[in-house]
């Protein structure tokens, strides 16, 4: 597998893990904090989506900086690669949210 | 430098912690729905309890207002219960006498009287009423002593039931 694909899969899995793990452990915390666990998990899965994206890409600033460098350097191929990484992280985070919603509400 | 035993013990501890977290997450997923339903029910009960509490407070306020505004009116109703062999002739006279005795209570708060009914009881209980006979001589003068049986309030109207018993010669002495 090429470097591009492996990075895309890793980004996808990181974003998915952040949403799933964050929601699950947040649910446990809610249980100890005398809050409804499932409801808290549902809210957390929505809130963590954007942070999962950021965590998967390793910070937004670096990505934006690389956009600037590659666009100004005329390397559009690299720009599309970065866009693909962002998209894969987004899909991972979104899939995590969908999974949690399905787990709690029983529908997608 | 850590020994291999220490590293192994550390691994076991970390595995235990991870296992606990995994177990908690699984239990949370299994029983989370039931817990959510219970939390929802609890919130609902809190809400309903608050509503009832507010209603009770409102009703208490209304009750206090009503009690404070009600005073005993002039129309005090008196029912006199005479002994069975006694002439009904005395009943109206006794009623009139008792109504006169009740005059100091006119204008007093209903709330106050209902809280202190013993005042009325002691006032009537020690009272001796002397009635004159009629001009025809059919009914002779008699002396009665009274006893309070019941008292009720219908709005601001006071209604009392009194038992009248004739005072015998021995008692008079």
Tab-separated table of C-alpha atoms in Angstrom:
chain	number	residue	atom	x	y	z
A	1	UNK	CA	0.000	0.000	0.000
A	2	UNK	CA	1.358	3.404	-0.929
A	3	UNK	CA	2.074	6.133	1.575
A	4	UNK	CA	-0.948	8.101	0.462
A	5	UNK	CA	-3.395	5.293	1.124
A	6	UNK	CA	-1.868	4.297	4.411
A	7	UNK	CA	-2.033	7.924	5.657
A	8	UNK	CA	-5.644	8.198	4.512
A	9	UNK	CA	-6.607	4.981	6.341
A	10	UNK	CA	-4.753	6.083	9.485
A	11	UNK	CA	-6.543	9.461	9.429
A	12	UNK	CA	-9.860	7.679	8.991
A	13	UNK	CA	-9.182	5.326	11.923
A	14	UNK	CA	-7.882	8.100	14.216
A	15	UNK	CA	-10.976	10.221	13.638
A	16	UNK	CA	-13.228	7.191	14.136
A	17	UNK	CA	-11.373	6.238	17.336
A	18	UNK	CA	-11.556	9.733	18.757
A	19	UNK	CA	-15.324	9.882	18.306
A	20	UNK	CA	-16.012	6.316	19.472
A	21	UNK	CA	-13.555	6.325	22.388
A	22	UNK	CA	-14.415	9.844	23.466
A	23	UNK	CA	-18.129	9.105	23.467
A	24	UNK	CA	-17.770	5.764	25.261
A	25	UNK	CA	-15.513	7.095	28.013
A	26	UNK	CA	-17.633	10.242	28.219
A	27	UNK	CA	-20.619	7.951	28.790
A	28	UNK	CA	-18.801	6.260	31.672
A	29	UNK	CA	-17.984	9.681	33.091
A	30	UNK	CA	-21.621	10.691	32.774
A	31	UNK	CA	-22.637	7.569	34.700
A	32	UNK	CA	-20.308	8.506	37.568
A	33	UNK	CA	-21.403	12.137	37.331
A	34	UNK	CA	-25.097	11.285	37.827
A	35	UNK	CA	-26.065	12.172	34.253
A	36	UNK	CA	-27.951	10.066	31.664
A	37	UNK	CA	-25.124	8.110	29.929
A	38	UNK	CA	-26.687	7.424	26.523
A	39	UNK	CA	-27.892	10.987	26.071
A	40	UNK	CA	-24.445	12.308	27.003
A	41	UNK	CA	-22.814	9.917	24.539
A	42	UNK	CA	-25.056	11.168	21.753
A	43	UNK	CA	-24.189	14.792	22.468
A	44	UNK	CA	-20.485	14.020	22.804
A	45	UNK	CA	-20.380	12.187	19.475
A	46	UNK	CA	-21.679	15.345	17.752
A	47	UNK	CA	-19.345	17.665	19.653
A	48	UNK	CA	-16.245	15.505	19.164
A	49	UNK	CA	-16.623	15.285	15.385
A	50	UNK	CA	-14.697	18.474	14.650
A	51	UNK	CA	-12.012	17.666	17.242
A	52	UNK	CA	-11.599	14.208	15.736
A	53	UNK	CA	-10.869	15.839	12.380
A	54	UNK	CA	-8.289	18.150	13.925
A	55	UNK	CA	-6.668	15.317	15.896
A	56	UNK	CA	-6.433	13.100	12.791
A	57	UNK	CA	-4.795	15.814	10.718
A	58	UNK	CA	-2.347	16.720	13.494
A	59	UNK	CA	-3.473	20.289	13.982
A	60	UNK	CA	-5.171	22.592	11.525
A	61	UNK	CA	-2.344	25.074	11.216
A	62	UNK	CA	0.081	22.630	9.578
A	63	UNK	CA	-2.469	21.584	6.971
A	64	UNK	CA	-3.310	25.164	6.071
A	65	UNK	CA	0.385	26.002	5.895
A	66	UNK	CA	1.008	23.069	3.526
A	67	UNK	CA	-1.900	24.269	1.360
A	68	UNK	CA	-0.243	27.647	1.024
A	69	UNK	CA	3.178	26.168	0.227
A	70	UNK	CA	1.858	23.719	-2.365
A	71	UNK	CA	-0.482	26.147	-4.083
A	72	UNK	CA	2.204	28.798	-4.326
A	73	UNK	CA	4.727	26.150	-5.473
A	74	UNK	CA	2.353	24.956	-8.194
A	75	UNK	CA	2.101	21.429	-6.757
A	76	UNK	CA	-1.646	20.922	-7.090
A	77	UNK	CA	-1.202	17.166	-6.748
A	78	UNK	CA	-0.096	17.663	-3.142
A	79	UNK	CA	-3.039	19.976	-2.492
A	80	UNK	CA	-5.486	17.281	-3.625
A	81	UNK	CA	-3.676	14.774	-1.429
A	82	UNK	CA	-4.195	17.030	1.602
A	83	UNK	CA	-7.859	17.435	0.657
A	84	UNK	CA	-8.193	13.641	0.451
A	85	UNK	CA	-6.679	13.296	3.957
A	86	UNK	CA	-9.141	15.853	5.338
A	87	UNK	CA	-12.011	14.017	3.646
A	88	UNK	CA	-10.925	10.624	4.980
A	89	UNK	CA	-10.685	12.051	8.508
A	90	UNK	CA	-14.094	13.636	8.064
A	91	UNK	CA	-15.637	10.337	6.930
A	92	UNK	CA	-14.047	8.542	9.881
A	93	UNK	CA	-15.481	11.065	12.340
A	94	UNK	CA	-18.862	11.023	10.645
A	95	UNK	CA	-18.984	7.235	10.638
A	96	UNK	CA	-18.208	7.263	14.357
A	97	UNK	CA	-21.084	9.656	15.002
A	98	UNK	CA	-23.427	7.529	12.900
A	99	UNK	CA	-22.350	4.389	14.784
A	100	UNK	CA	-23.023	5.990	18.153
A	101	UNK	CA	-26.389	7.295	16.996
A	102	UNK	CA	-27.307	3.842	15.695
A	103	UNK	CA	-26.196	2.269	18.951
A	104	UNK	CA	-28.364	4.611	21.019
A	105	UNK	CA	-31.379	5.393	18.902
A	106	UNK	CA	-31.461	2.243	16.794
A	107	UNK	CA	-31.722	4.188	13.511
A	108	UNK	CA	-29.300	6.088	11.272
B	1	UNK	CA	16.499	-0.138	35.567
B	2	UNK	CA	13.285	-2.051	35.946
B	3	UNK	CA	13.347	-5.801	36.211
B	4	UNK	CA	11.239	-8.026	33.985
B	5	UNK	CA	8.987	-8.892	36.943
B	6	UNK	CA	8.259	-5.216	37.508
B	7	UNK	CA	7.505	-4.711	33.846
B	8	UNK	CA	5.209	-7.725	33.892
B	9	UNK	CA	3.389	-6.422	36.967
B	10	UNK	CA	3.038	-3.032	35.306
B	11	UNK	CA	1.613	-4.686	32.179
B	12	UNK	CA	-0.867	-6.620	34.269
B	13	UNK	CA	-1.961	-3.405	36.022
B	14	UNK	CA	-2.390	-1.586	32.712
B	15	UNK	CA	-4.302	-4.559	31.262
B	16	UNK	CA	-6.523	-4.555	34.316
B	17	UNK	CA	-7.212	-0.837	33.930
B	18	UNK	CA	-7.965	-1.256	30.227
B	19	UNK	CA	-10.171	-4.261	30.961
B	20	UNK	CA	-12.053	-2.287	33.566
B	21	UNK	CA	-12.613	0.518	31.112
B	22	UNK	CA	-13.765	-1.923	28.447
B	23	UNK	CA	-16.080	-3.610	30.959
B	24	UNK	CA	-17.500	-0.280	32.042
B	25	UNK	CA	-18.071	0.720	28.436
B	26	UNK	CA	-19.863	-2.582	27.702
B	27	UNK	CA	-22.005	-2.334	30.824
B	28	UNK	CA	-22.779	1.232	29.914
B	29	UNK	CA	-23.929	0.181	26.481
B	30	UNK	CA	-25.993	-2.699	27.858
B	31	UNK	CA	-27.742	-0.822	30.634
B	32	UNK	CA	-27.449	2.755	29.353
B	33	UNK	CA	-30.917	2.762	27.863
B	34	UNK	CA	-32.511	1.648	31.118
B	35	UNK	CA	-30.509	4.238	33.031
B	36	UNK	CA	-31.592	6.965	30.623
B	37	UNK	CA	-35.229	5.950	31.090
B	38	UNK	CA	-34.799	6.092	34.867
B	39	UNK	CA	-33.182	9.537	34.693
B	40	UNK	CA	-36.033	10.722	32.483
B	41	UNK	CA	-38.573	9.341	34.941
B	42	UNK	CA	-36.760	11.011	37.835
B	43	UNK	CA	-36.781	14.391	36.060
B	44	UNK	CA	-40.448	13.948	35.273
B	45	UNK	CA	-41.180	13.185	38.931
B	46	UNK	CA	-39.186	16.237	40.052
B	47	UNK	CA	-41.190	18.407	37.662
B	48	UNK	CA	-44.540	16.981	38.742
B	49	UNK	CA	-43.601	17.253	42.412
B	50	UNK	CA	-42.689	20.912	41.927
B	51	UNK	CA	-45.979	21.548	40.168
B	52	UNK	CA	-47.923	19.951	43.026
B	53	UNK	CA	-45.909	21.896	45.598
B	54	UNK	CA	-46.671	25.169	43.819
B	55	UNK	CA	-50.354	24.255	43.664
B	56	UNK	CA	-50.431	23.431	47.384
B	57	UNK	CA	-48.767	26.736	48.218
B	58	UNK	CA	-51.285	28.587	46.060
B	59	UNK	CA	-54.214	26.796	47.711
B	60	UNK	CA	-52.822	27.485	51.186
B	61	UNK	CA	-52.513	31.159	50.294
B	62	UNK	CA	-56.106	31.185	49.038
B	63	UNK	CA	-57.304	29.439	52.172
B	64	UNK	CA	-55.532	31.916	54.438
B	65	UNK	CA	-57.002	34.813	52.484
B	66	UNK	CA	-60.501	33.379	52.754
B	67	UNK	CA	-60.186	32.659	56.455
B	68	UNK	CA	-58.915	36.135	57.200
B	69	UNK	CA	-61.753	37.827	55.345
B	70	UNK	CA	-64.591	35.898	56.965
B	71	UNK	CA	-66.330	37.234	60.028
B	72	UNK	CA	-69.294	35.907	61.913
B	73	UNK	CA	-72.463	37.640	60.802
B	74	UNK	CA	-75.563	38.641	62.727
B	75	UNK	CA	-77.547	35.638	61.515
B	76	UNK	CA	-76.365	33.075	64.044
B	77	UNK	CA	-78.474	29.969	63.741
B	78	UNK	CA	-79.316	28.200	66.994
B	79	UNK	CA	-80.914	24.784	67.362
B	80	UNK	CA	-82.093	23.926	70.861
B	81	UNK	CA	-82.575	20.330	71.894
B	82	UNK	CA	-84.993	19.951	74.781
B	83	UNK	CA	-85.721	16.808	76.797
B	84	UNK	CA	-88.381	14.641	75.138
B	85	UNK	CA	-91.117	15.316	77.686
B	86	UNK	CA	-90.467	19.064	77.688
B	87	UNK	CA	-92.885	21.515	76.059
B	88	UNK	CA	-91.771	23.001	72.697
B	89	UNK	CA	-92.983	26.327	74.064
B	90	UNK	CA	-89.599	26.972	75.654
B	91	UNK	CA	-87.612	26.230	72.537
B	92	UNK	CA	-88.081	29.623	70.836
B	93	UNK	CA	-87.420	31.470	74.052
B	94	UNK	CA	-84.258	29.534	74.674
B	95	UNK	CA	-83.146	30.106	71.086
B	96	UNK	CA	-83.624	33.825	71.515
B	97	UNK	CA	-81.678	33.809	74.782
B	98	UNK	CA	-78.807	31.885	73.255
B	99	UNK	CA	-78.727	34.220	70.252
B	100	UNK	CA	-78.367	37.135	72.637
B	101	UNK	CA	-75.580	35.333	74.435
B	102	UNK	CA	-73.798	34.912	71.115
B	103	UNK	CA	-73.835	38.614	70.322
B	104	UNK	CA	-70.241	39.255	71.564
B	105	UNK	CA	-69.030	36.850	68.876
B	106	UNK	CA	-70.616	38.782	66.022
B	107	UNK	CA	-67.885	40.398	63.919
B	108	UNK	CA	-65.194	38.058	65.225
B	109	UNK	CA	-63.048	36.119	62.764
B	110	UNK	CA	-64.392	32.701	61.780
B	111	UNK	CA	-60.815	31.468	61.830
B	112	UNK	CA	-60.375	32.546	65.440
B	113	UNK	CA	-63.608	30.879	66.664
B	114	UNK	CA	-62.912	27.642	64.825
B	115	UNK	CA	-59.461	27.563	66.402
B	116	UNK	CA	-60.846	28.181	69.906
B	117	UNK	CA	-64.265	26.449	70.143
B	118	UNK	CA	-63.718	25.844	73.866
B	119	UNK	CA	-64.471	29.540	74.495
B	120	UNK	CA	-68.021	29.040	73.240
B	121	UNK	CA	-68.329	25.789	75.127
B	122	UNK	CA	-67.278	27.239	78.462
B	123	UNK	CA	-69.467	30.299	77.923
B	124	UNK	CA	-72.608	28.251	77.313
B	125	UNK	CA	-71.765	25.408	79.670
B	126	UNK	CA	-71.904	27.513	82.822
B	127	UNK	CA	-74.918	29.505	81.765
B	128	UNK	CA	-78.287	29.231	83.543
B	129	UNK	CA	-81.310	30.546	81.686
B	130	UNK	CA	-84.429	31.467	83.560
B	131	UNK	CA	-87.620	31.512	81.502
B	132	UNK	CA	-90.881	33.094	82.564
B	133	UNK	CA	-94.191	31.299	82.053
B	134	UNK	CA	-96.898	32.567	79.706
B	135	UNK	CA	-99.835	34.704	80.791
B	136	UNK	CA	-102.335	31.869	80.514
B	137	UNK	CA	-100.435	29.909	83.132
B	138	UNK	CA	-100.082	26.834	80.948
B	139	UNK	CA	-96.316	27.081	81.043
B	140	UNK	CA	-94.689	27.674	84.381
B	141	UNK	CA	-91.396	29.553	84.883
B	142	UNK	CA	-88.435	27.250	84.502
B	143	UNK	CA	-84.681	27.291	84.845
B	144	UNK	CA	-82.492	25.571	82.251
B	145	UNK	CA	-78.832	24.973	82.016
B	146	UNK	CA	-77.202	24.707	78.635
B	147	UNK	CA	-74.596	22.524	77.018
B	148	UNK	CA	-72.985	23.014	73.652
B	149	UNK	CA	-73.445	19.989	71.388
B	150	UNK	CA	-72.019	21.021	68.003
B	151	UNK	CA	-70.935	24.134	66.212
B	152	UNK	CA	-70.390	24.555	62.490
B	153	UNK	CA	-69.623	27.285	60.010
B	154	UNK	CA	-71.426	27.568	56.712
B	155	UNK	CA	-69.297	30.254	55.049
B	156	UNK	CA	-69.395	33.026	57.638
B	157	UNK	CA	-72.645	31.785	59.204
B	158	UNK	CA	-72.286	30.235	62.645
B	159	UNK	CA	-74.661	27.424	63.462
B	160	UNK	CA	-74.785	25.898	66.941
B	161	UNK	CA	-76.661	23.036	68.518
B	162	UNK	CA	-77.430	23.384	72.230
B	163	UNK	CA	-78.792	20.828	74.677
B	164	UNK	CA	-81.051	22.420	77.291
B	165	UNK	CA	-81.822	20.562	80.496
B	166	UNK	CA	-84.124	21.703	83.194
B	167	UNK	CA	-82.537	22.459	86.499
B	168	UNK	CA	-84.219	20.460	89.241
B	169	UNK	CA	-85.032	21.759	92.726
B	170	UNK	CA	-82.032	20.014	94.283
B	171	UNK	CA	-79.690	21.567	91.752
B	172	UNK	CA	-81.208	24.985	92.368
B	173	UNK	CA	-80.390	24.708	96.061
